[in-house]
PDB file of C-alpha atoms in Angstrom:
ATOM      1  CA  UNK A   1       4.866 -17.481 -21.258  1.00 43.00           C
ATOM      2  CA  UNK A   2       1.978 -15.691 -19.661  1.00 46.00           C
ATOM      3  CA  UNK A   3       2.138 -11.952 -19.167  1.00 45.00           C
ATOM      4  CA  UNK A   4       2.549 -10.744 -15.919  1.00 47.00           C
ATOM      5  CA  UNK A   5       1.179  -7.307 -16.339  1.00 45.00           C
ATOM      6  CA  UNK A   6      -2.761  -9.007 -17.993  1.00 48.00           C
ATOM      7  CA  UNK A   7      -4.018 -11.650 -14.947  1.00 49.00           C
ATOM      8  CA  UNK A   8      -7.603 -10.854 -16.634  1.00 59.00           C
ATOM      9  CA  UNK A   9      -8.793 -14.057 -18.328  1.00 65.00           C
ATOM     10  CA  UNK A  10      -6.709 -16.573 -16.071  1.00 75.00           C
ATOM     11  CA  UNK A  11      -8.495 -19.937 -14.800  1.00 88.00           C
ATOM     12  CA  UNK A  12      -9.288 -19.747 -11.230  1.00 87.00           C
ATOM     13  CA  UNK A  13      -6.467 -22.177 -10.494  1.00 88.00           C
ATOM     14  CA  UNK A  14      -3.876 -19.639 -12.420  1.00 89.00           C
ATOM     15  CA  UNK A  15      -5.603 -16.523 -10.458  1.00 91.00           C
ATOM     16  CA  UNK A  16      -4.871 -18.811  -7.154  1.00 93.00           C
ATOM     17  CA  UNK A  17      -1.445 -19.778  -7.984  1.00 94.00           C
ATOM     18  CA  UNK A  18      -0.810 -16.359  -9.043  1.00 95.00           C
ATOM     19  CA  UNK A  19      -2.324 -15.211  -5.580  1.00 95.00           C
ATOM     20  CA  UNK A  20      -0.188 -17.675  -3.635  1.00 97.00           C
ATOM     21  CA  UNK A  21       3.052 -16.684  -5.451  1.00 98.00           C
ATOM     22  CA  UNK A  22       2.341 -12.806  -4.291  1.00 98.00           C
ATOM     23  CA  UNK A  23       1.818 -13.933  -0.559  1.00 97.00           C
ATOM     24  CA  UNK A  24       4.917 -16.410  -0.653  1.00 98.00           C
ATOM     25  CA  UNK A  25       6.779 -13.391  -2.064  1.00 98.00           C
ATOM     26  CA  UNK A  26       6.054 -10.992   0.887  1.00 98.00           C
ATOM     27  CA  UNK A  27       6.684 -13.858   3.429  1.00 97.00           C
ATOM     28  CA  UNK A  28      10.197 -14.157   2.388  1.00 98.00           C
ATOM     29  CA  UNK A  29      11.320 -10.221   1.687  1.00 97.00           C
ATOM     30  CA  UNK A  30       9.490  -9.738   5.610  1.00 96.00           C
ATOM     31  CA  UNK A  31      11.134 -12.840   6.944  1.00 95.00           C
ATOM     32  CA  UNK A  32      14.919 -12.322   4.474  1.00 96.00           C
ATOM     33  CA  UNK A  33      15.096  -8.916   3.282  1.00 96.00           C
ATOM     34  CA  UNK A  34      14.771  -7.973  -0.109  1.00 96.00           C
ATOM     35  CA  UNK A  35      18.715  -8.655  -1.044  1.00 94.00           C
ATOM     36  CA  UNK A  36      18.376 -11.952  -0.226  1.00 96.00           C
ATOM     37  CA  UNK A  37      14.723 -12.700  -1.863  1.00 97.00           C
ATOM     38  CA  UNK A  38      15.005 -15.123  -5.552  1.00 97.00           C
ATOM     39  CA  UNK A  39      12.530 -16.918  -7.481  1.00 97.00           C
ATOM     40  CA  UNK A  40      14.241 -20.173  -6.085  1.00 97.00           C
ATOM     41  CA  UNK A  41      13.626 -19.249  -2.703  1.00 97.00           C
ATOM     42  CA  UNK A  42       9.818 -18.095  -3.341  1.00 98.00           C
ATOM     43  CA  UNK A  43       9.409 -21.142  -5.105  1.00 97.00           C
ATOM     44  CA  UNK A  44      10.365 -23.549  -1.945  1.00 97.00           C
ATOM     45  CA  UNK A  45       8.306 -21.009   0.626  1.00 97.00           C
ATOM     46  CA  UNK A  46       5.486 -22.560  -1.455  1.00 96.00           C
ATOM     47  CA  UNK A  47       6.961 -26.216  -2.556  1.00 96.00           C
ATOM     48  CA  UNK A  48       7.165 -25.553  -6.176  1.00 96.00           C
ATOM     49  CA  UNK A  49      10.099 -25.661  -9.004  1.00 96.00           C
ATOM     50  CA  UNK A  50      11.119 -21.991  -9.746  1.00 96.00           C
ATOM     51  CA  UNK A  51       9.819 -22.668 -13.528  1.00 95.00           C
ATOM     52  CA  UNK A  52       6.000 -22.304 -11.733  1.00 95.00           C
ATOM     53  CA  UNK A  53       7.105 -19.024 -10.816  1.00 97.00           C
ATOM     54  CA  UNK A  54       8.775 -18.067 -14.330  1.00 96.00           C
ATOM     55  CA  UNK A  55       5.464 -19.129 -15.492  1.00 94.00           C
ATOM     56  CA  UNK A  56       3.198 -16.388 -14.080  1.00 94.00           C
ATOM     57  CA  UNK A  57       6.251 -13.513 -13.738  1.00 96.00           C
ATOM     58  CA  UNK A  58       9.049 -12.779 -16.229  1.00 95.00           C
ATOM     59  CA  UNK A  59      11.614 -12.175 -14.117  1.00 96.00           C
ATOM     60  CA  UNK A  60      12.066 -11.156 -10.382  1.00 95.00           C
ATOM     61  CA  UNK A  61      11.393  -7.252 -11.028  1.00 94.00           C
ATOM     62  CA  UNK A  62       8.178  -8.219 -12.387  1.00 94.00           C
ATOM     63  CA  UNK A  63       6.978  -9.576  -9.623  1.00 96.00           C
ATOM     64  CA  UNK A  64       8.360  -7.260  -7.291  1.00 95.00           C
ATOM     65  CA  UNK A  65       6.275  -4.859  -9.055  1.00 93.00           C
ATOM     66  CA  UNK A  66       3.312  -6.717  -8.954  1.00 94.00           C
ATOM     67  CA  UNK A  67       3.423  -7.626  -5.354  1.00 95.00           C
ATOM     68  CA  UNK A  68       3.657  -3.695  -4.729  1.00 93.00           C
ATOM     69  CA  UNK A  69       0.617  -2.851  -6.790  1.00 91.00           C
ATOM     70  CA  UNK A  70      -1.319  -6.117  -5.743  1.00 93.00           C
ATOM     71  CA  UNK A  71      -0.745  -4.333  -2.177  1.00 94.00           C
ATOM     72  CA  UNK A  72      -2.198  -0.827  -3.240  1.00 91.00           C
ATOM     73  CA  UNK A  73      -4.830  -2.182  -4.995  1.00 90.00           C
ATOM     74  CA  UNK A  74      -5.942  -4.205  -2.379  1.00 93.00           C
ATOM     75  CA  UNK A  75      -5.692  -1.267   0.544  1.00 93.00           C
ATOM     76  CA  UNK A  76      -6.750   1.498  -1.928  1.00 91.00           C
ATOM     77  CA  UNK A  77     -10.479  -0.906  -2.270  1.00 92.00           C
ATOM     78  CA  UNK A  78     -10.580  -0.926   1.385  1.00 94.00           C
ATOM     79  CA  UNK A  79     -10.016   2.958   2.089  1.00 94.00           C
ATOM     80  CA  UNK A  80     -12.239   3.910  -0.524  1.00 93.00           C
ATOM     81  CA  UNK A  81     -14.796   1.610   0.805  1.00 95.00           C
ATOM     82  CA  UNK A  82     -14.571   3.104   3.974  1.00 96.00           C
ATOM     83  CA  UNK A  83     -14.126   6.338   2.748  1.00 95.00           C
ATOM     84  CA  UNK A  84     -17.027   6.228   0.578  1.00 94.00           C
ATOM     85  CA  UNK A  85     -19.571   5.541   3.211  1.00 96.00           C
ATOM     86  CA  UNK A  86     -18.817   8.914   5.184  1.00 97.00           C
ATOM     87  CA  UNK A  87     -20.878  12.103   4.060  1.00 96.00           C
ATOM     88  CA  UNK A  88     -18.757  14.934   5.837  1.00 97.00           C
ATOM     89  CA  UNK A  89     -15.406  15.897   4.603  1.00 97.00           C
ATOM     90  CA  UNK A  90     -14.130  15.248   7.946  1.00 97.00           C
ATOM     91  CA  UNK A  91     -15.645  12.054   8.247  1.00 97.00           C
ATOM     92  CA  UNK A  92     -13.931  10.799   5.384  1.00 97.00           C
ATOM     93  CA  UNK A  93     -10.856  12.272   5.980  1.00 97.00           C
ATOM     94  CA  UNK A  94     -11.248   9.529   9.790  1.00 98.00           C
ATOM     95  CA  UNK A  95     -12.305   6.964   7.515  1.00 97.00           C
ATOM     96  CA  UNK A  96      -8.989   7.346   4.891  1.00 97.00           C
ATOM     97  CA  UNK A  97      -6.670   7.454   8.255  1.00 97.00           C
ATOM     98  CA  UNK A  98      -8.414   4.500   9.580  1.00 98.00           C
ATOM     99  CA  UNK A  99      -8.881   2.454   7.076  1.00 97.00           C
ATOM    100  CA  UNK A 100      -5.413   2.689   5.804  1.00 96.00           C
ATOM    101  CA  UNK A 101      -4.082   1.474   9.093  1.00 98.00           C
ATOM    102  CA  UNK A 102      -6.675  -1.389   9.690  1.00 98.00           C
ATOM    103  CA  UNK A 103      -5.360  -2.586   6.498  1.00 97.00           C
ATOM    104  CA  UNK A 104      -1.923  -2.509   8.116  1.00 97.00           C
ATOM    105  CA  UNK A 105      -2.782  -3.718  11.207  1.00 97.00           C
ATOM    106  CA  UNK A 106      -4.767  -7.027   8.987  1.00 97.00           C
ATOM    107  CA  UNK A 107      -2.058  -7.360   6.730  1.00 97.00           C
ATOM    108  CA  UNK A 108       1.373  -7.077   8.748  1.00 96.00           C
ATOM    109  CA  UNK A 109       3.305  -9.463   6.387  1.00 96.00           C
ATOM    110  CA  UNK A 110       2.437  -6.984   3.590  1.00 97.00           C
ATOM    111  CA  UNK A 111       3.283  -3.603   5.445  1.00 96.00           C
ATOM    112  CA  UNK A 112       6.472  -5.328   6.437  1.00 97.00           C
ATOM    113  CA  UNK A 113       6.985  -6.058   3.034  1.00 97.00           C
ATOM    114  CA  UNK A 114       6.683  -2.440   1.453  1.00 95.00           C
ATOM    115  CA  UNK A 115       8.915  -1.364   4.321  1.00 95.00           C
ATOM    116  CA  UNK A 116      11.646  -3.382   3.422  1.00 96.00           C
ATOM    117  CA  UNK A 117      10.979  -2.956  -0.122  1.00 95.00           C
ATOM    118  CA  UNK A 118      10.936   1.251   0.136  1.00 92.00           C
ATOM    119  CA  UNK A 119      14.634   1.035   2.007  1.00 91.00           C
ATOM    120  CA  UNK A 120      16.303  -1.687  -0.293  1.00 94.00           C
ATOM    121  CA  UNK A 121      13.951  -2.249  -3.915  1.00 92.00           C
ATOM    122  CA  UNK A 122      15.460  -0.243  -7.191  1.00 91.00           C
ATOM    123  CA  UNK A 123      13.903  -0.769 -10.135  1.00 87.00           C
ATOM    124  CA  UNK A 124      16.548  -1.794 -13.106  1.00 87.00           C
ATOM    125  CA  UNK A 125      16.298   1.925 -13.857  1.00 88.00           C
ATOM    126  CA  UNK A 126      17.420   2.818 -10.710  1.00 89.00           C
ATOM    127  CA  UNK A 127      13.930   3.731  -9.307  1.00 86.00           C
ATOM    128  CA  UNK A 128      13.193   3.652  -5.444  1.00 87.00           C
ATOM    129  CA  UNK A 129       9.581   2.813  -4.634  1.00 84.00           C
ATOM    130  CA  UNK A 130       8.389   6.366  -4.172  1.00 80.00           C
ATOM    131  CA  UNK A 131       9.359   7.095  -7.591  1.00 79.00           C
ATOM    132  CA  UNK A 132       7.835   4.188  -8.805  1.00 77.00           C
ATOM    133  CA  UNK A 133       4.513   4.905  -7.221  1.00 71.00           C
ATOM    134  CA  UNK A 134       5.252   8.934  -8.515  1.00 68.00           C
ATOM    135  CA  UNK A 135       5.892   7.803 -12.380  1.00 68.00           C
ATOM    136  CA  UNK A 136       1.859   6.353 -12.046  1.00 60.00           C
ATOM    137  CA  UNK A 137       0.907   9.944 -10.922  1.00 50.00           C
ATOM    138  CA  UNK A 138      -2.079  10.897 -11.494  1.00 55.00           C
ATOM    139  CA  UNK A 139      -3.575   7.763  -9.522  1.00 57.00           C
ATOM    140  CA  UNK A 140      -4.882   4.913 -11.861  1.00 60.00           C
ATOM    141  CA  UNK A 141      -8.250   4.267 -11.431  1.00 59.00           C
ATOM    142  CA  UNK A 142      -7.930   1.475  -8.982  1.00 60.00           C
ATOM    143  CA  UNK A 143      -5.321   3.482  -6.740  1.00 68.00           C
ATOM    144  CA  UNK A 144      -7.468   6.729  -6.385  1.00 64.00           C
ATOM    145  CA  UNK A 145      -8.980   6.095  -3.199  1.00 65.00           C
ATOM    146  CA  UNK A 146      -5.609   6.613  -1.804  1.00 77.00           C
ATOM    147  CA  UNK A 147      -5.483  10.487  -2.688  1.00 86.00           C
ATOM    148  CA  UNK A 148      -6.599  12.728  -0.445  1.00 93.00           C
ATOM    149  CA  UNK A 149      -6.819  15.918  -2.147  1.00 93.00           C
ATOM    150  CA  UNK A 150     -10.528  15.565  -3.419  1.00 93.00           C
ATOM    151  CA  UNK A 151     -11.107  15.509   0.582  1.00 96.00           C
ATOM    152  CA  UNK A 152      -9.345  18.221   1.142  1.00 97.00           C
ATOM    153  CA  UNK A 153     -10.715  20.381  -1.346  1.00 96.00           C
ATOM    154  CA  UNK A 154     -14.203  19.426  -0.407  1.00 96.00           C
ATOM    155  CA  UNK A 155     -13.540  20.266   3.545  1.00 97.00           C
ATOM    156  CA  UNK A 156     -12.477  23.725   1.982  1.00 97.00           C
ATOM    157  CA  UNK A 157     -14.842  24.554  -0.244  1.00 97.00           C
ATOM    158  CA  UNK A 158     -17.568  23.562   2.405  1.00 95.00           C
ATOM    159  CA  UNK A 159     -16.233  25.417   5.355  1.00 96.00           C
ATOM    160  CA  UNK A 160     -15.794  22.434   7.018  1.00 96.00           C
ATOM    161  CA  UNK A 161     -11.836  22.358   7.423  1.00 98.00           C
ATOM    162  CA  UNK A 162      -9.997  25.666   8.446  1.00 97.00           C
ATOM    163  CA  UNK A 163      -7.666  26.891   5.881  1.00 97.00           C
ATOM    164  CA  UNK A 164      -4.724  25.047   4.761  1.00 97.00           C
ATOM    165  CA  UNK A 165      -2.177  23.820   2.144  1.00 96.00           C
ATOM    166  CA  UNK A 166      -3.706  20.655   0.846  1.00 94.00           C
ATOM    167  CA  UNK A 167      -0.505  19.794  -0.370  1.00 92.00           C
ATOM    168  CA  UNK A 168       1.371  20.229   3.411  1.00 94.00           C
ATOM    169  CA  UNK A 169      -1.300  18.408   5.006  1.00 96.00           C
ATOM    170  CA  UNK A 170      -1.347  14.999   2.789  1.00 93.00           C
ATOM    171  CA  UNK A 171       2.370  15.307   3.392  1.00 92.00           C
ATOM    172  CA  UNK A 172       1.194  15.098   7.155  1.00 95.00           C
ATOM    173  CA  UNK A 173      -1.018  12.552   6.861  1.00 96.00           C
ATOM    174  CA  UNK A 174       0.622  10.221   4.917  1.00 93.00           C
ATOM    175  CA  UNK A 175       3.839  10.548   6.321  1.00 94.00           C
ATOM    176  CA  UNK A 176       2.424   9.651   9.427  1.00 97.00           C
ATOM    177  CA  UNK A 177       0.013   6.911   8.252  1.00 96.00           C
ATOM    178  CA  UNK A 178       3.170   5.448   6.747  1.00 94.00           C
ATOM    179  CA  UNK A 179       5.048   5.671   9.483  1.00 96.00           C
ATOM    180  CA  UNK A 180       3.366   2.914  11.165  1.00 97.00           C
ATOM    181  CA  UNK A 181       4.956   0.148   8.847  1.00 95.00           C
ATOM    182  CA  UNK A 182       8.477   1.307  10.186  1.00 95.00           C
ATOM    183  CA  UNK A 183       7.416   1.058  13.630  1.00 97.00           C
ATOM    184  CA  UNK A 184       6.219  -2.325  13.368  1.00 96.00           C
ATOM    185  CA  UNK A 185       9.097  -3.670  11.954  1.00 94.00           C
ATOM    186  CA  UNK A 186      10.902  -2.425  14.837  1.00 95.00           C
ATOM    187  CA  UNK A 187       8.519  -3.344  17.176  1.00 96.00           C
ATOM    188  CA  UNK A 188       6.249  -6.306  16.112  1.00 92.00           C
ATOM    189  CA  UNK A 189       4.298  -5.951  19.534  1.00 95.00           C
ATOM    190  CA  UNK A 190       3.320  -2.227  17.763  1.00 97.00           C
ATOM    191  CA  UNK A 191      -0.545  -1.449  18.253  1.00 98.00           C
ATOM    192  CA  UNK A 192      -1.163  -0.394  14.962  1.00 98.00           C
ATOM    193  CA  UNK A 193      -4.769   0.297  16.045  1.00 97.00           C
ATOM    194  CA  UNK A 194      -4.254   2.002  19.168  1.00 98.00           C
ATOM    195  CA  UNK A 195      -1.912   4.641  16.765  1.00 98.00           C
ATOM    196  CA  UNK A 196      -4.705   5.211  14.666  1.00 98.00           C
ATOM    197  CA  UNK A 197      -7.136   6.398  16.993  1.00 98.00           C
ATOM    198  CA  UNK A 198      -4.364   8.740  18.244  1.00 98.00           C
ATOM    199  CA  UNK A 199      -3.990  10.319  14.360  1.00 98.00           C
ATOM    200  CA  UNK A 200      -7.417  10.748  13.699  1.00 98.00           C
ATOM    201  CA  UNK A 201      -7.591  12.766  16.680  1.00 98.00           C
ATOM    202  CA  UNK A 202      -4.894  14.419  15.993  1.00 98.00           C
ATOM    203  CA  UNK A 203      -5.305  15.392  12.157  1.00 98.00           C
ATOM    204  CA  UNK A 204      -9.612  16.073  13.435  1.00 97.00           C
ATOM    205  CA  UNK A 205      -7.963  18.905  15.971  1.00 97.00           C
ATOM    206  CA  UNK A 206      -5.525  20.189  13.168  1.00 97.00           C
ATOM    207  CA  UNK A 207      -7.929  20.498   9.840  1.00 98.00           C
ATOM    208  CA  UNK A 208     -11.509  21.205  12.115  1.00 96.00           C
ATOM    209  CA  UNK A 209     -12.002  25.394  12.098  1.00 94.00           C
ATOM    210  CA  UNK A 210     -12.275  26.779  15.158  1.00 89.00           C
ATOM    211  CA  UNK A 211     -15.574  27.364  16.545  1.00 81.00           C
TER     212      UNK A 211
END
């Protein structure tokens, strides 16, 4: 059986099916709810026999947990992409808040996903999401453009940002940032877009020094 945790050095048909299987998978927790989600019913959102599935993951945990770090990957590229095309500390720290909810606002089926999964997923250790994501702290590689202490610090150091607790603020940001997830799954009419402009306003007026 192929590992779930080593896609590197899969066929381009195996990277696809793998790629479908991830999408099917946050379809059905977003449409069912994580409780109800099985291999048996991922396997039918995509017309295939559940031993396709056991092929690529080992179990349904596994793929849980690749789903959630297929989803970080993927929005951690974007925000450092964005992030890494701003010069200012404050420019980056616009680019991180929009970036991350663009990525929302493009990839709904996902957010809903991770929403559903933070409330109802446990690990068979008895881990909730957050702790998941905390055991990988420090970031991985791949997952650093999602921490925003380096842009902190340099906003500091530079003058640029009055003074703060780094710390306190990501808490700020992110808890707001992810905040937008839980309002559109009660509200799938949500403008996800329209709420970021408001935050970087809002985090620009609290981090800028005073003139």
């Amino acid at each position: 059986m192929r590992s779930d945790t080593e896609p590197d050095g899969q066929t381009f048909l195996e990277a696809a099916r793998r790629a479908q299987i991830l999408r099917a998978t946050a379809e059905v927790i977003a449409e069912l709810g994580y409780a109800k989600t099985s291999l048996a019913r991922i396997a039918r959102q995509i017309g295939v026999s559940k031993g396709v599935i056991l092929y690529h993951f080992t179990d349904k945990d596994s793929l849980i947990r690749a789903l959630i770090w297929d989803v970080y990957e993927r929005g951690a590229a974007a925000i450092g992409a964005a992030v890494s095309r701003e010069h200012s500390a404050s420019g980056k720290l616009r680019a991180y808040i929009s970036a991350n909810l663009e990525f929302t606002a493009a990839h709904r089926l996902d957010a809903l996903a991770l929403v559903e999964l933070g409330s109802s997923y446990r690990t068979p250790e008895g881990l909730r999401l957050d702790q998941l994501a905390e055991q990988a702290m420090p970031l991985p590689h791949g997952l650093a453009a999602l921490d925003l202490l380096p842009i902190f610090q340099e906003g500091l150091r530079s003058g640029e940002f009055r003074e703060f607790e780094p710390a306190a603020m990501g808490i700020a940001v992110r808890s707001a940032i992810d905040s937008a997830g839980n309002c559109l799954s009660r509200d799938p009419g949500f403008d996800v877009r329209a709420f970021a402009a408001e935050l970087v306003t809002t985090f620009d007026l609290a981090t800028r020094r005073p003139t």
